[in-house]
JSON list of C-alpha atoms in Angstrom, two decimals:
[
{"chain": "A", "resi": 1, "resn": "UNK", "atom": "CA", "xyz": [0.00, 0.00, 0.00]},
{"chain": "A", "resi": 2, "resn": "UNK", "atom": "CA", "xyz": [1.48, 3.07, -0.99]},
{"chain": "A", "resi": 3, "resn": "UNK", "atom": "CA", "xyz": [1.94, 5.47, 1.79]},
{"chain": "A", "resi": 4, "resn": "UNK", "atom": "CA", "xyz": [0.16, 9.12, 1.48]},
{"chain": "A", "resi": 5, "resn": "UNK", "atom": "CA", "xyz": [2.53, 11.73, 1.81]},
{"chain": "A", "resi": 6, "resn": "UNK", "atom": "CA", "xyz": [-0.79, 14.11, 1.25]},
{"chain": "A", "resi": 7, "resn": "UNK", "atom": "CA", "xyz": [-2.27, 13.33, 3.85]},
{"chain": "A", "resi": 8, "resn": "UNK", "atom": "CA", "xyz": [-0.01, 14.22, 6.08]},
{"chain": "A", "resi": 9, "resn": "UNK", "atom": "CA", "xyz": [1.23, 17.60, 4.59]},
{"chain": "A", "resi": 10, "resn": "UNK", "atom": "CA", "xyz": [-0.73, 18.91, 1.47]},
{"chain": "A", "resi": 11, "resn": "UNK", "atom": "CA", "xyz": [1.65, 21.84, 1.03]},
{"chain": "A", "resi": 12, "resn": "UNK", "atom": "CA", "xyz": [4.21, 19.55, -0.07]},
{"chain": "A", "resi": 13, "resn": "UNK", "atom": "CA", "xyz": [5.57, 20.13, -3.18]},
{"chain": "A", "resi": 14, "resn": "UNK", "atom": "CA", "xyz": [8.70, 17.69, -3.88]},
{"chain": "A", "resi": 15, "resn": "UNK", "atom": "CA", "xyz": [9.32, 14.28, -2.20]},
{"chain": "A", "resi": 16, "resn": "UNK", "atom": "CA", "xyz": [11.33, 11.30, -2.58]},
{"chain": "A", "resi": 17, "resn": "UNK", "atom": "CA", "xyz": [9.93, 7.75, -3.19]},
{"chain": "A", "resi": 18, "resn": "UNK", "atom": "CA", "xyz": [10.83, 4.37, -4.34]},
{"chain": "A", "resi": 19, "resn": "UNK", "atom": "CA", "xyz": [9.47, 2.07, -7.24]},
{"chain": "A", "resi": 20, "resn": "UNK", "atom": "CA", "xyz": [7.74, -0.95, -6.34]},
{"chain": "A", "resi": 21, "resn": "UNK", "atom": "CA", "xyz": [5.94, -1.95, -8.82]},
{"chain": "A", "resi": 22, "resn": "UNK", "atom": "CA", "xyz": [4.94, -1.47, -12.94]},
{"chain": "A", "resi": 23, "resn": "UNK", "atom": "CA", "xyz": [1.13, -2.12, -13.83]},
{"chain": "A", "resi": 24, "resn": "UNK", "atom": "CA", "xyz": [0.03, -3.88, -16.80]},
{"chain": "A", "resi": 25, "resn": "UNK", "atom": "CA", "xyz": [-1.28, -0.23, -18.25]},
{"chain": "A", "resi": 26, "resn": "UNK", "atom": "CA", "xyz": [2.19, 1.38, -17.31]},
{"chain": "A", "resi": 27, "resn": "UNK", "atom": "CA", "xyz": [1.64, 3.25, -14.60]},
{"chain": "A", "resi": 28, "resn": "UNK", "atom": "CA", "xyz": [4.01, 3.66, -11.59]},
{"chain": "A", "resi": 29, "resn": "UNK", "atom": "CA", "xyz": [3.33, 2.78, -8.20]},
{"chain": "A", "resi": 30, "resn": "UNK", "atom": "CA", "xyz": [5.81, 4.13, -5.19]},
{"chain": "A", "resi": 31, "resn": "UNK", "atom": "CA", "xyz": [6.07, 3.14, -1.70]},
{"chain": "A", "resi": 32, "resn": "UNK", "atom": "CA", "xyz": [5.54, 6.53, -0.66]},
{"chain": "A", "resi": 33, "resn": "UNK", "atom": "CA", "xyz": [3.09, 9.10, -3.04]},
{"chain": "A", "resi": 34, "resn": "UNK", "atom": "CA", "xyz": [3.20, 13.09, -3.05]},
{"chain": "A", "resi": 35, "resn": "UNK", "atom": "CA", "xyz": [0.55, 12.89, -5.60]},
{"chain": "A", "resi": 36, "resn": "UNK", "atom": "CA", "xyz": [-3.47, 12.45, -4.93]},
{"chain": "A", "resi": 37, "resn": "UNK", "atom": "CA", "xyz": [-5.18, 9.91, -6.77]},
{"chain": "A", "resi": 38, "resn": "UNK", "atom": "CA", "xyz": [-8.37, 10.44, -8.51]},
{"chain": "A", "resi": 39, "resn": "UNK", "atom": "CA", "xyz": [-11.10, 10.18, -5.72]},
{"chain": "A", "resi": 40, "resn": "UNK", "atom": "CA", "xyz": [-13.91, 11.46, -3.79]},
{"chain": "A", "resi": 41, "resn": "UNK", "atom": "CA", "xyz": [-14.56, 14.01, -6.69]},
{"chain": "A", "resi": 42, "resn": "UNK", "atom": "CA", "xyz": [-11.49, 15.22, -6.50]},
{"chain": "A", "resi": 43, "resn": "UNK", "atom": "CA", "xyz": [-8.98, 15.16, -9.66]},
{"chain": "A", "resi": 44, "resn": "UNK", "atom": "CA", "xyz": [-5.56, 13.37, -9.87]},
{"chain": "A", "resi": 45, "resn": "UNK", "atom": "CA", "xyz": [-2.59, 15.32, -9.24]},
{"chain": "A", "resi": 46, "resn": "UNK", "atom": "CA", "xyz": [-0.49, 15.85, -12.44]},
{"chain": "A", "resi": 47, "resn": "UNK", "atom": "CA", "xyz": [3.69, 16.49, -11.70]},
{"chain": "A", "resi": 48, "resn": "UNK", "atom": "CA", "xyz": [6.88, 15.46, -12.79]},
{"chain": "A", "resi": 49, "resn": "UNK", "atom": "CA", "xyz": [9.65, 12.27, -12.17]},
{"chain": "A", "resi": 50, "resn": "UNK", "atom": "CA", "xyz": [13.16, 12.47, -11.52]},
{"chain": "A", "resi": 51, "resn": "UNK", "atom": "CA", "xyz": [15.53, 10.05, -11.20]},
{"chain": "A", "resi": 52, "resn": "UNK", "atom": "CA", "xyz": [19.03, 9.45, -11.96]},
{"chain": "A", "resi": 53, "resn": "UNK", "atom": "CA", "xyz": [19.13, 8.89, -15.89]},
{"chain": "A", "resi": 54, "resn": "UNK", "atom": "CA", "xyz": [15.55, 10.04, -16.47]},
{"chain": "A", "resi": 55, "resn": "UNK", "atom": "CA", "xyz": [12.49, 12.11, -16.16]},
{"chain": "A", "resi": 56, "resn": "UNK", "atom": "CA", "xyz": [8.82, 11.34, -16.45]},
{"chain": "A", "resi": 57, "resn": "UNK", "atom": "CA", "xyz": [5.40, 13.42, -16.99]},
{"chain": "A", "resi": 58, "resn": "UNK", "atom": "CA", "xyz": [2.68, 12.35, -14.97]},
{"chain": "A", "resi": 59, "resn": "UNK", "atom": "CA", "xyz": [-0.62, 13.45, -16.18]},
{"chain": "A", "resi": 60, "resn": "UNK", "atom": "CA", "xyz": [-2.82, 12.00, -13.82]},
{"chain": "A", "resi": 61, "resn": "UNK", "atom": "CA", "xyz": [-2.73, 10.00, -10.22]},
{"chain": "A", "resi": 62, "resn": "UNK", "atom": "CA", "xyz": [-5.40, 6.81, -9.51]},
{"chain": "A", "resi": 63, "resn": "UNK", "atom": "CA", "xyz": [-6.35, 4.43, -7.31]},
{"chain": "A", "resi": 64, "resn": "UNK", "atom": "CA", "xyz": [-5.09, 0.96, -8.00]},
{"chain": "A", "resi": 65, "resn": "UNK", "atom": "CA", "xyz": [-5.46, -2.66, -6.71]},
{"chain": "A", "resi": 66, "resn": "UNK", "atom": "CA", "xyz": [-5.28, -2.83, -2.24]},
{"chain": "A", "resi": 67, "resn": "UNK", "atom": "CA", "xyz": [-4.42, 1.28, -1.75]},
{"chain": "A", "resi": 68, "resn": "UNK", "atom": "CA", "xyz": [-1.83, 1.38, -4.48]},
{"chain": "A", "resi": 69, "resn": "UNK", "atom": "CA", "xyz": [-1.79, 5.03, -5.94]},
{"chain": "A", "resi": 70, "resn": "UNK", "atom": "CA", "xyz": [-0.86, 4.76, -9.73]},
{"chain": "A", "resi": 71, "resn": "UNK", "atom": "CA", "xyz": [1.11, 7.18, -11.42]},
{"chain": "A", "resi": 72, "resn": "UNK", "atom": "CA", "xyz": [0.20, 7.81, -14.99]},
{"chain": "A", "resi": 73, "resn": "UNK", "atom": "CA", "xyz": [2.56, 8.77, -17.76]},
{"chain": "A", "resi": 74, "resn": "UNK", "atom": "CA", "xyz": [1.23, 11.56, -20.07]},
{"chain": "A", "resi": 75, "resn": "UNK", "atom": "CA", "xyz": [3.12, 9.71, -22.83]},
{"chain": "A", "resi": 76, "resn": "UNK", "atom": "CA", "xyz": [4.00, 5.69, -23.06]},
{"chain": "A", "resi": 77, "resn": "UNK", "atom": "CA", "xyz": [7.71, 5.68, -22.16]},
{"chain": "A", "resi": 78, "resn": "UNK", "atom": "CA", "xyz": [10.46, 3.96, -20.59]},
{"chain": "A", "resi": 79, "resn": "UNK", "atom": "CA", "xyz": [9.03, 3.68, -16.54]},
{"chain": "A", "resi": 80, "resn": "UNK", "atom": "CA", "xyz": [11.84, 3.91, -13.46]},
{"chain": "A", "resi": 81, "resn": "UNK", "atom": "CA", "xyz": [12.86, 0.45, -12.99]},
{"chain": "A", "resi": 82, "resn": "UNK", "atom": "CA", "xyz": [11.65, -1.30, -9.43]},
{"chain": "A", "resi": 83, "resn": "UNK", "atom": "CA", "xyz": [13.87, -0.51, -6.82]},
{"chain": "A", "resi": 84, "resn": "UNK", "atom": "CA", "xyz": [14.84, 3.19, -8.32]},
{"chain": "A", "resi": 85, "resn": "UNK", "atom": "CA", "xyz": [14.47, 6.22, -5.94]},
{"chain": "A", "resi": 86, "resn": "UNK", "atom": "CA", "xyz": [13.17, 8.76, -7.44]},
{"chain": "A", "resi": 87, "resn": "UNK", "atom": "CA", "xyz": [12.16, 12.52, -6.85]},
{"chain": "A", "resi": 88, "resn": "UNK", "atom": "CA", "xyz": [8.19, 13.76, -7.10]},
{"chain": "A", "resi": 89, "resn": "UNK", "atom": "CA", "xyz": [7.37, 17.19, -7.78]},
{"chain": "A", "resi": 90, "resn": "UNK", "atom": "CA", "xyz": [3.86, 17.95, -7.65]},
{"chain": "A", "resi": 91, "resn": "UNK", "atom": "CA", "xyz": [2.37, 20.94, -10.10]},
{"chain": "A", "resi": 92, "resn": "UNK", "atom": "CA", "xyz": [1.50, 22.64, -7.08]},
{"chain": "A", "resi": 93, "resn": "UNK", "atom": "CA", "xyz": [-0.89, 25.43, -9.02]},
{"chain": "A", "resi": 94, "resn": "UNK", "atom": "CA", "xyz": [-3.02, 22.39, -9.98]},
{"chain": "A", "resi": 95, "resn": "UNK", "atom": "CA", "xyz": [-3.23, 21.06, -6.59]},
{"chain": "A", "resi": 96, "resn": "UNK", "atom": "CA", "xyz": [-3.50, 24.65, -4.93]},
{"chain": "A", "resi": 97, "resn": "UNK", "atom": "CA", "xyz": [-6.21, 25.48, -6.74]},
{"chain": "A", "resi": 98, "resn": "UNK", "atom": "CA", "xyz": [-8.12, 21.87, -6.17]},
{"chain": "A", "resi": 99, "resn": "UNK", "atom": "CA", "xyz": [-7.27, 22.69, -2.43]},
{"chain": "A", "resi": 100, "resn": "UNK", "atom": "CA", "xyz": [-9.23, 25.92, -2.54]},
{"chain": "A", "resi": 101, "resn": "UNK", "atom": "CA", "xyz": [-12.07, 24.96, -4.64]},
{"chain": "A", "resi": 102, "resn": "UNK", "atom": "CA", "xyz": [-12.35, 21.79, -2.38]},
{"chain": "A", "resi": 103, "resn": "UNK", "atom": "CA", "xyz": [-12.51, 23.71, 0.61]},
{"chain": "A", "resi": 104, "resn": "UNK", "atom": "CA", "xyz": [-14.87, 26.20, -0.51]},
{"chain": "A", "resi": 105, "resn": "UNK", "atom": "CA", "xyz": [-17.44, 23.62, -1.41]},
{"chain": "A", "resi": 106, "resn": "UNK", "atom": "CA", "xyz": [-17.16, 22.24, 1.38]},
{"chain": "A", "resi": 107, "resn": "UNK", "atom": "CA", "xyz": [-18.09, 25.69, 3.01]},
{"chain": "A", "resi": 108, "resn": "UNK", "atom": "CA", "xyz": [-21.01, 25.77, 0.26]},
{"chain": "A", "resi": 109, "resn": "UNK", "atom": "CA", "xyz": [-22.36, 22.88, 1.73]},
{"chain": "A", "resi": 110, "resn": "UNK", "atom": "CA", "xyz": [-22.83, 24.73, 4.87]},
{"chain": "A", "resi": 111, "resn": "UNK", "atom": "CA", "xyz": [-24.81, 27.91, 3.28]},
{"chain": "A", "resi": 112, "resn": "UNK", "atom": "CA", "xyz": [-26.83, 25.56, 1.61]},
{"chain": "A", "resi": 113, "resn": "UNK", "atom": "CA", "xyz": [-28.22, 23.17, 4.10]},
{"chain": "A", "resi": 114, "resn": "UNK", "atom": "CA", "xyz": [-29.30, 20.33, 2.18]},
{"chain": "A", "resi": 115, "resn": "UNK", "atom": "CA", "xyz": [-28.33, 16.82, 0.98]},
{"chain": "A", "resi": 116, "resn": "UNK", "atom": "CA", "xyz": [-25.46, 16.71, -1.15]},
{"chain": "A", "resi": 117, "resn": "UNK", "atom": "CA", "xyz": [-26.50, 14.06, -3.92]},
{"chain": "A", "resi": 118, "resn": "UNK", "atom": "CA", "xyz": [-22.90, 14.67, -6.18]},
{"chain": "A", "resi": 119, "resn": "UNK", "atom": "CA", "xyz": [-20.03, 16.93, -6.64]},
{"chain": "A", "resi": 120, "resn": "UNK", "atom": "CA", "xyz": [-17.12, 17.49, -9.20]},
{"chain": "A", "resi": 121, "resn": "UNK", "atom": "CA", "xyz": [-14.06, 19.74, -8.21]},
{"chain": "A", "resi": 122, "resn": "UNK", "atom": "CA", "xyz": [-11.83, 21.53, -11.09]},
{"chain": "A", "resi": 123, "resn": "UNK", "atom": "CA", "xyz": [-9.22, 24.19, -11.08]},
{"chain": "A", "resi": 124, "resn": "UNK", "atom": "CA", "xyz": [-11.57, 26.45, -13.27]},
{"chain": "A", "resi": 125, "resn": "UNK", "atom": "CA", "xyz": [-14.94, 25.44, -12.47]},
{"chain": "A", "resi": 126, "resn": "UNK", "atom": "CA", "xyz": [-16.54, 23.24, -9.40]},
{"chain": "A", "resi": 127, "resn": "UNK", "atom": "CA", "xyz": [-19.93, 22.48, -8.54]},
{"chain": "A", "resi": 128, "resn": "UNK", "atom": "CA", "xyz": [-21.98, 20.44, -5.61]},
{"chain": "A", "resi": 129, "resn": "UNK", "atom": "CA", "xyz": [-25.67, 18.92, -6.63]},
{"chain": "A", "resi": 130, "resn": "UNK", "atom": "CA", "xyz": [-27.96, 19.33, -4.24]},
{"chain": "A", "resi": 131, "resn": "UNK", "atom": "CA", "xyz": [-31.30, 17.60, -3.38]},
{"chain": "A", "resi": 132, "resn": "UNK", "atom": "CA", "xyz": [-33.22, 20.97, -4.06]},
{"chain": "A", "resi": 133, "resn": "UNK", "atom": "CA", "xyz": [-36.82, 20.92, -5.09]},
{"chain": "A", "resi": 134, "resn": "UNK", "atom": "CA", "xyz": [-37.14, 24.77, -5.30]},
{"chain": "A", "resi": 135, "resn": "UNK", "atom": "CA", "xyz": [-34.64, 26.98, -7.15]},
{"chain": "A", "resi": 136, "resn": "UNK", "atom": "CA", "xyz": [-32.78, 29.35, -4.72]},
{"chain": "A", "resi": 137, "resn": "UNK", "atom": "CA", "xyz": [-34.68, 32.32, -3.65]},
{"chain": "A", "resi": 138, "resn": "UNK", "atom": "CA", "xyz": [-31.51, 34.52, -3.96]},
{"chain": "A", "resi": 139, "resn": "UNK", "atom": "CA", "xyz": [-28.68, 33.45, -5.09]},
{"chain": "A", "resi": 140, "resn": "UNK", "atom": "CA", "xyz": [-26.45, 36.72, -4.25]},
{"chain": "A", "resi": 141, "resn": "UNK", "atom": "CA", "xyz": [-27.48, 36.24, -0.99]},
{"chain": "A", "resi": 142, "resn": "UNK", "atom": "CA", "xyz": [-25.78, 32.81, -0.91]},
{"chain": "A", "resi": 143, "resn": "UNK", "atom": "CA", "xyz": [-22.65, 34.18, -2.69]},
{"chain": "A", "resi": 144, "resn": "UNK", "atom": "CA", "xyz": [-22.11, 36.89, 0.10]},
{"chain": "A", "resi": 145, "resn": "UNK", "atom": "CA", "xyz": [-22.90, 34.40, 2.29]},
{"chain": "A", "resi": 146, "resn": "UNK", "atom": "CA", "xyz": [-20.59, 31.97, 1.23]},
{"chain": "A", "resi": 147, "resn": "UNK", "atom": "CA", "xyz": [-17.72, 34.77, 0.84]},
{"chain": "A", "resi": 148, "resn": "UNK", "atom": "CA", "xyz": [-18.40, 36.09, 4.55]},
{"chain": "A", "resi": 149, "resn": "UNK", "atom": "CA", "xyz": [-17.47, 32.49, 5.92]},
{"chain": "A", "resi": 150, "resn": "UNK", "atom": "CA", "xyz": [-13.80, 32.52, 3.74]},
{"chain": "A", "resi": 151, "resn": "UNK", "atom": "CA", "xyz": [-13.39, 36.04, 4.86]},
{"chain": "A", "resi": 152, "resn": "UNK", "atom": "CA", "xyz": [-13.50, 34.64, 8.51]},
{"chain": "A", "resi": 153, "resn": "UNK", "atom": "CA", "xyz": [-10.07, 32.84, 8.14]},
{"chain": "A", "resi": 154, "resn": "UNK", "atom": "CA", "xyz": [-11.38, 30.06, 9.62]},
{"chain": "A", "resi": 155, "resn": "UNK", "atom": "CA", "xyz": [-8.69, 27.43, 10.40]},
{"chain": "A", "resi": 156, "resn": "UNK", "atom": "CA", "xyz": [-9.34, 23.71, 8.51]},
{"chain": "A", "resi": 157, "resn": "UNK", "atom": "CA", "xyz": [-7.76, 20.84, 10.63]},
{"chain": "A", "resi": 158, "resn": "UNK", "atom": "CA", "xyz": [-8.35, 16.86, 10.91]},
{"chain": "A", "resi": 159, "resn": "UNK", "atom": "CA", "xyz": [-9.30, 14.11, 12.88]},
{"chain": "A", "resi": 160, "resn": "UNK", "atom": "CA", "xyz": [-9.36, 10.53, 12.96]},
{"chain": "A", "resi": 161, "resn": "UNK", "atom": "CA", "xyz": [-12.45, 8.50, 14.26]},
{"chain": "A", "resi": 162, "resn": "UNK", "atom": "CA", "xyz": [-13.14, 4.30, 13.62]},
{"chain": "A", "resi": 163, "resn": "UNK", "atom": "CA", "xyz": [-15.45, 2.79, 10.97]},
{"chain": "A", "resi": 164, "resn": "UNK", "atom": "CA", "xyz": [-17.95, 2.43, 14.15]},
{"chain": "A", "resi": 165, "resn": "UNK", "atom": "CA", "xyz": [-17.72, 5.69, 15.25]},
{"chain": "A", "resi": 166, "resn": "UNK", "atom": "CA", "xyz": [-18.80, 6.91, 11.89]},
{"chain": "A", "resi": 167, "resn": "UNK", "atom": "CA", "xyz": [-21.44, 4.17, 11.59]},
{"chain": "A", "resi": 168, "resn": "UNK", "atom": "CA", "xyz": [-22.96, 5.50, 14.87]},
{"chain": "A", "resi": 169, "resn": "UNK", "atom": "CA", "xyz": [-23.06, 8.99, 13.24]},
{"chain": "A", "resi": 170, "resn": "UNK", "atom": "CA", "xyz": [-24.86, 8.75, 10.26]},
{"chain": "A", "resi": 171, "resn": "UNK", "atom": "CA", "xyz": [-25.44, 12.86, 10.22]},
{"chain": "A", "resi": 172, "resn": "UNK", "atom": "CA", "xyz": [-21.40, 12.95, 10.17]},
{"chain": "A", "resi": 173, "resn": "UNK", "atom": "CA", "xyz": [-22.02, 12.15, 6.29]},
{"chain": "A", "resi": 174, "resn": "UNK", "atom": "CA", "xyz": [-23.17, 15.00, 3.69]},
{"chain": "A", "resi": 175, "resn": "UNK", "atom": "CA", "xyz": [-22.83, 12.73, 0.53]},
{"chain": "A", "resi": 176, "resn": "UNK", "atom": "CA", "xyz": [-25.99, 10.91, -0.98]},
{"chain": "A", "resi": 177, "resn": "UNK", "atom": "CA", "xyz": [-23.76, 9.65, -3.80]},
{"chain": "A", "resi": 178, "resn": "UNK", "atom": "CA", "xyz": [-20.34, 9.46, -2.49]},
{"chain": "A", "resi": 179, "resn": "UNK", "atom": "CA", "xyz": [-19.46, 7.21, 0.35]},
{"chain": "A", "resi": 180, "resn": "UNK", "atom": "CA", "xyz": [-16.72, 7.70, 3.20]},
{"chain": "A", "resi": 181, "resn": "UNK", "atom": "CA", "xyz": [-13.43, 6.45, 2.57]},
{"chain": "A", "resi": 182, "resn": "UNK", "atom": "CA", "xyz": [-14.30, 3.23, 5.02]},
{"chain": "A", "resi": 183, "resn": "UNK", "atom": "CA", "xyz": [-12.43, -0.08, 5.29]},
{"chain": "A", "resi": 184, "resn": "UNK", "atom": "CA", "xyz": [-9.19, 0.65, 6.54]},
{"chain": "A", "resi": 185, "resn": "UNK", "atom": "CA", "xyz": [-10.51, 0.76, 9.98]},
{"chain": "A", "resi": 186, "resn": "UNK", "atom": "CA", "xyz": [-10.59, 4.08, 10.55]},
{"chain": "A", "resi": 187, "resn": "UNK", "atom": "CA", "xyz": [-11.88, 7.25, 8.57]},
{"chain": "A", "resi": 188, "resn": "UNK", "atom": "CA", "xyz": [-10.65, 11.03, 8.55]},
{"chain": "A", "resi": 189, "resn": "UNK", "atom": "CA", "xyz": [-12.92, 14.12, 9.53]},
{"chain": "A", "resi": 190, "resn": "UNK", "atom": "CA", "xyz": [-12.22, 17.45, 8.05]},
{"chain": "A", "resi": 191, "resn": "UNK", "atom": "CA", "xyz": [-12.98, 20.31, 10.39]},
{"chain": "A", "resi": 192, "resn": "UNK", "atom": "CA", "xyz": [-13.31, 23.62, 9.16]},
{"chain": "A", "resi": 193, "resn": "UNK", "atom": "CA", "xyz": [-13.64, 26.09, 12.08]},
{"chain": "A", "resi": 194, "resn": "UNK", "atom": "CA", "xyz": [-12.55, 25.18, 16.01]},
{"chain": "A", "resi": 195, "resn": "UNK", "atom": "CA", "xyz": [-14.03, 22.90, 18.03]},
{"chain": "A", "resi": 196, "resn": "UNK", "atom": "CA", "xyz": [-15.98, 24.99, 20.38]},
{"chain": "A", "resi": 197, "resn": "UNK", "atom": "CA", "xyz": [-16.83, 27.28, 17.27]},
{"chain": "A", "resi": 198, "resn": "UNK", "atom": "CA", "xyz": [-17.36, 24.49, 14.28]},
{"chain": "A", "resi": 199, "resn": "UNK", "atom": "CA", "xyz": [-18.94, 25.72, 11.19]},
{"chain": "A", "resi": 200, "resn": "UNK", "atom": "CA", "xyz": [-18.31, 22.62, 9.04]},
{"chain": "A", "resi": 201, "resn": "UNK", "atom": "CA", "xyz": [-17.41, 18.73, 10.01]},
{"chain": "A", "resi": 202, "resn": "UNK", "atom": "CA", "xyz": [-17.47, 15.68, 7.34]},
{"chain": "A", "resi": 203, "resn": "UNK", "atom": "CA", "xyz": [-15.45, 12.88, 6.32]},
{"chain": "A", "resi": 204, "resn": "UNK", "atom": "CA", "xyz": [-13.28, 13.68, 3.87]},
{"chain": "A", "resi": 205, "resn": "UNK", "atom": "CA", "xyz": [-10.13, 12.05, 2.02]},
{"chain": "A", "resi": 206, "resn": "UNK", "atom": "CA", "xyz": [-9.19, 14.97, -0.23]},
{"chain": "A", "resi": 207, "resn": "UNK", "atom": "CA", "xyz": [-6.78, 17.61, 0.07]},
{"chain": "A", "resi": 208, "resn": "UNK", "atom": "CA", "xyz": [-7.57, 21.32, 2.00]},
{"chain": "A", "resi": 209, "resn": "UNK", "atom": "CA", "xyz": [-6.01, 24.64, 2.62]},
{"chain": "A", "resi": 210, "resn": "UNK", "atom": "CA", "xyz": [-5.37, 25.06, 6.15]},
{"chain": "A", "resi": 211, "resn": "UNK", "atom": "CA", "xyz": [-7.55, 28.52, 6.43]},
{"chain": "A", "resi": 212, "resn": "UNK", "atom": "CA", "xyz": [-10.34, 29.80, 4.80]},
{"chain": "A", "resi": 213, "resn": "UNK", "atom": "CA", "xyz": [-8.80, 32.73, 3.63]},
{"chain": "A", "resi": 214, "resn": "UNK", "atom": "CA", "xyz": [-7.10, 31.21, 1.47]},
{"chain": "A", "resi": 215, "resn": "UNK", "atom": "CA", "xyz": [-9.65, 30.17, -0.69]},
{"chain": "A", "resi": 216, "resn": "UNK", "atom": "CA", "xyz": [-10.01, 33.65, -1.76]},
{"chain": "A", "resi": 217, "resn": "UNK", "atom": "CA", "xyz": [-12.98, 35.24, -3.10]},
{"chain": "A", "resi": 218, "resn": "UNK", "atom": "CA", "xyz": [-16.19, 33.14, -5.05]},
{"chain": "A", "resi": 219, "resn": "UNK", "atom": "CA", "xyz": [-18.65, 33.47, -7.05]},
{"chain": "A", "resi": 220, "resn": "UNK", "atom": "CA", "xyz": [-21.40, 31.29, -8.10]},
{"chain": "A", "resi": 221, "resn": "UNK", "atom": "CA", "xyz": [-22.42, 30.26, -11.52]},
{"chain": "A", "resi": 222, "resn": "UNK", "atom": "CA", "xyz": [-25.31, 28.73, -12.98]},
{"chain": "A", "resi": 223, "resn": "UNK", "atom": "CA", "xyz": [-28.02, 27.03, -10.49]},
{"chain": "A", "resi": 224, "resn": "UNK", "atom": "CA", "xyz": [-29.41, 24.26, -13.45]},
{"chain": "A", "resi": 225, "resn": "UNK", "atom": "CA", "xyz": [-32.30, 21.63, -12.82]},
{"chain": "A", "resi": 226, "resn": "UNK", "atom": "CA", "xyz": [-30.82, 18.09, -13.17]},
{"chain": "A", "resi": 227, "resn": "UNK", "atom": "CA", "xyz": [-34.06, 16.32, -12.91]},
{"chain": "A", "resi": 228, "resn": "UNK", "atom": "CA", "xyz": [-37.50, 16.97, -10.21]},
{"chain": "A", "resi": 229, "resn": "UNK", "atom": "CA", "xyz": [-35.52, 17.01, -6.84]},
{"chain": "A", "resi": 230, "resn": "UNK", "atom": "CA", "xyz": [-32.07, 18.65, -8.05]},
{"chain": "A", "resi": 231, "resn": "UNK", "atom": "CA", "xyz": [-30.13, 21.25, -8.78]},
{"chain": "A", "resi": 232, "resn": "UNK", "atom": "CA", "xyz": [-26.53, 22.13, -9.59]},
{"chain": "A", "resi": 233, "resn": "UNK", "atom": "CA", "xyz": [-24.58, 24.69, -8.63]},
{"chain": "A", "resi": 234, "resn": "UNK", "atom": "CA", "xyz": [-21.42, 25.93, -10.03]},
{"chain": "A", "resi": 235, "resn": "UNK", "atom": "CA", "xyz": [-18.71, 27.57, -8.09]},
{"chain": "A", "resi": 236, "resn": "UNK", "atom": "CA", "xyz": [-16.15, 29.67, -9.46]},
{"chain": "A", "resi": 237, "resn": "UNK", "atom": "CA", "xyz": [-12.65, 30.96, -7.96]},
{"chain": "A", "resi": 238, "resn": "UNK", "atom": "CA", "xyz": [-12.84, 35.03, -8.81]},
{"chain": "A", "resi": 239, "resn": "UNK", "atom": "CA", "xyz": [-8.64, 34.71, -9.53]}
]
């Protein structure tokens, strides 16, 4: 299982790691990964290999077979062979800019109270469907709203709690269409806000900024009807 460097520090940028293993649609798998796999609605990181002889593009990180991450080439080539060390460095605007639009919907969650039934996050454009009969009454009012929480600086931390614990806290969970990150035994809540003054808490295996503030300012973009009991809403990053 490859061991996430992201998870324990998202601002990292360059890391070293070791090849151990190939997969049969060459991609690279490390014992140690700076790069996020596809997940959760989240996007792959993209980056860069380095190793002593060589250099390799990654265009995209995935999940493989029992927790291997997968790096994948942006071109076929010749792969690190197993047992190389090599360097990772992460296109950090990419991730940055996940890490903020992540973030923020999770704050957009929180200004619009309702089941979450899907979500998509992209450096340009986001969005989070919501079970929403009725269209939204005022939808600059949600926009301020939504900008008054980043403005707050609010700090974004982590916890761990079991499988069980989440099981016996069903409200914990936001998602109608995306499930925890359960099975290895124990599952990790994002916290944005302290404890005593929480505005937002949900599991969560993606990647955050550590305050709200920098998330910068939002805006929102179309509300559209995706069928009778939902609605999407698009969420934009004003730089």
């Amino acid at each position: 299982m490859s061991d996430p460097v992201f998870l324990k520090d998202a601002y990292s940028t360059d890391a070293t790691g070791t090849v151990v293993a190939h997969t049969d649609q060459g991609g690279v798998v490390l014992n140690r990964s700076l790069f996020y796999p596809t997940g959760g609605g989240q996007p792959g990181d993209k980056g860069q290999l380095v190793w002593s002889g060589g250099e390799m593009d990654i265009a995209t990180t995935v999940k493989g077979d029992a927790g291997d991450i997968v790096l994948v080439p942006s071109e076929a080539s010749v792969l690190p062979a197993i047992g190389t060390e090599v360097t990772q460095r992460l296109d950090w605007n990419l991730r940055q800019r996940h890490m903020r639009m992540h973030t923020a919907l999770h704050l957009l969650s929180v200004v619009i109270p309702l089941p979450v039934t899907g979500g998509q996050i992209g450096a340009e454009k986001s969005r989070l469907d919501f079970a929403m009969e009725e269209p939204l009454e005022d939808k600059q009012a949600v926009e301020d709203a939504l900008n008054a929480l980043i403005a707050r600086d609010l700090e974004i931390t982590e916890r761990w709690i079991t499988d069980a614990e989440l099981d016996a806290n069903p409200g914990l969970v936001k998602t109608m269409s995306v499930q925890p990150p359960k099975g290895a035994g124990r599952v990790r809540l994002v916290r944005i806000g302290t404890e005593d003054d929480q505005v937002d808490l949900q599991p969560c295996g993606g990647t955050h900024v550590a305050r709200s503030l920098e998330i910068g300012q939002v805006r929102l973009g179309k509300v559209e009807k995706k069928g009778r009991m939902n609605r999407r809403v698009a969420l934009h990053l004003v730089d």
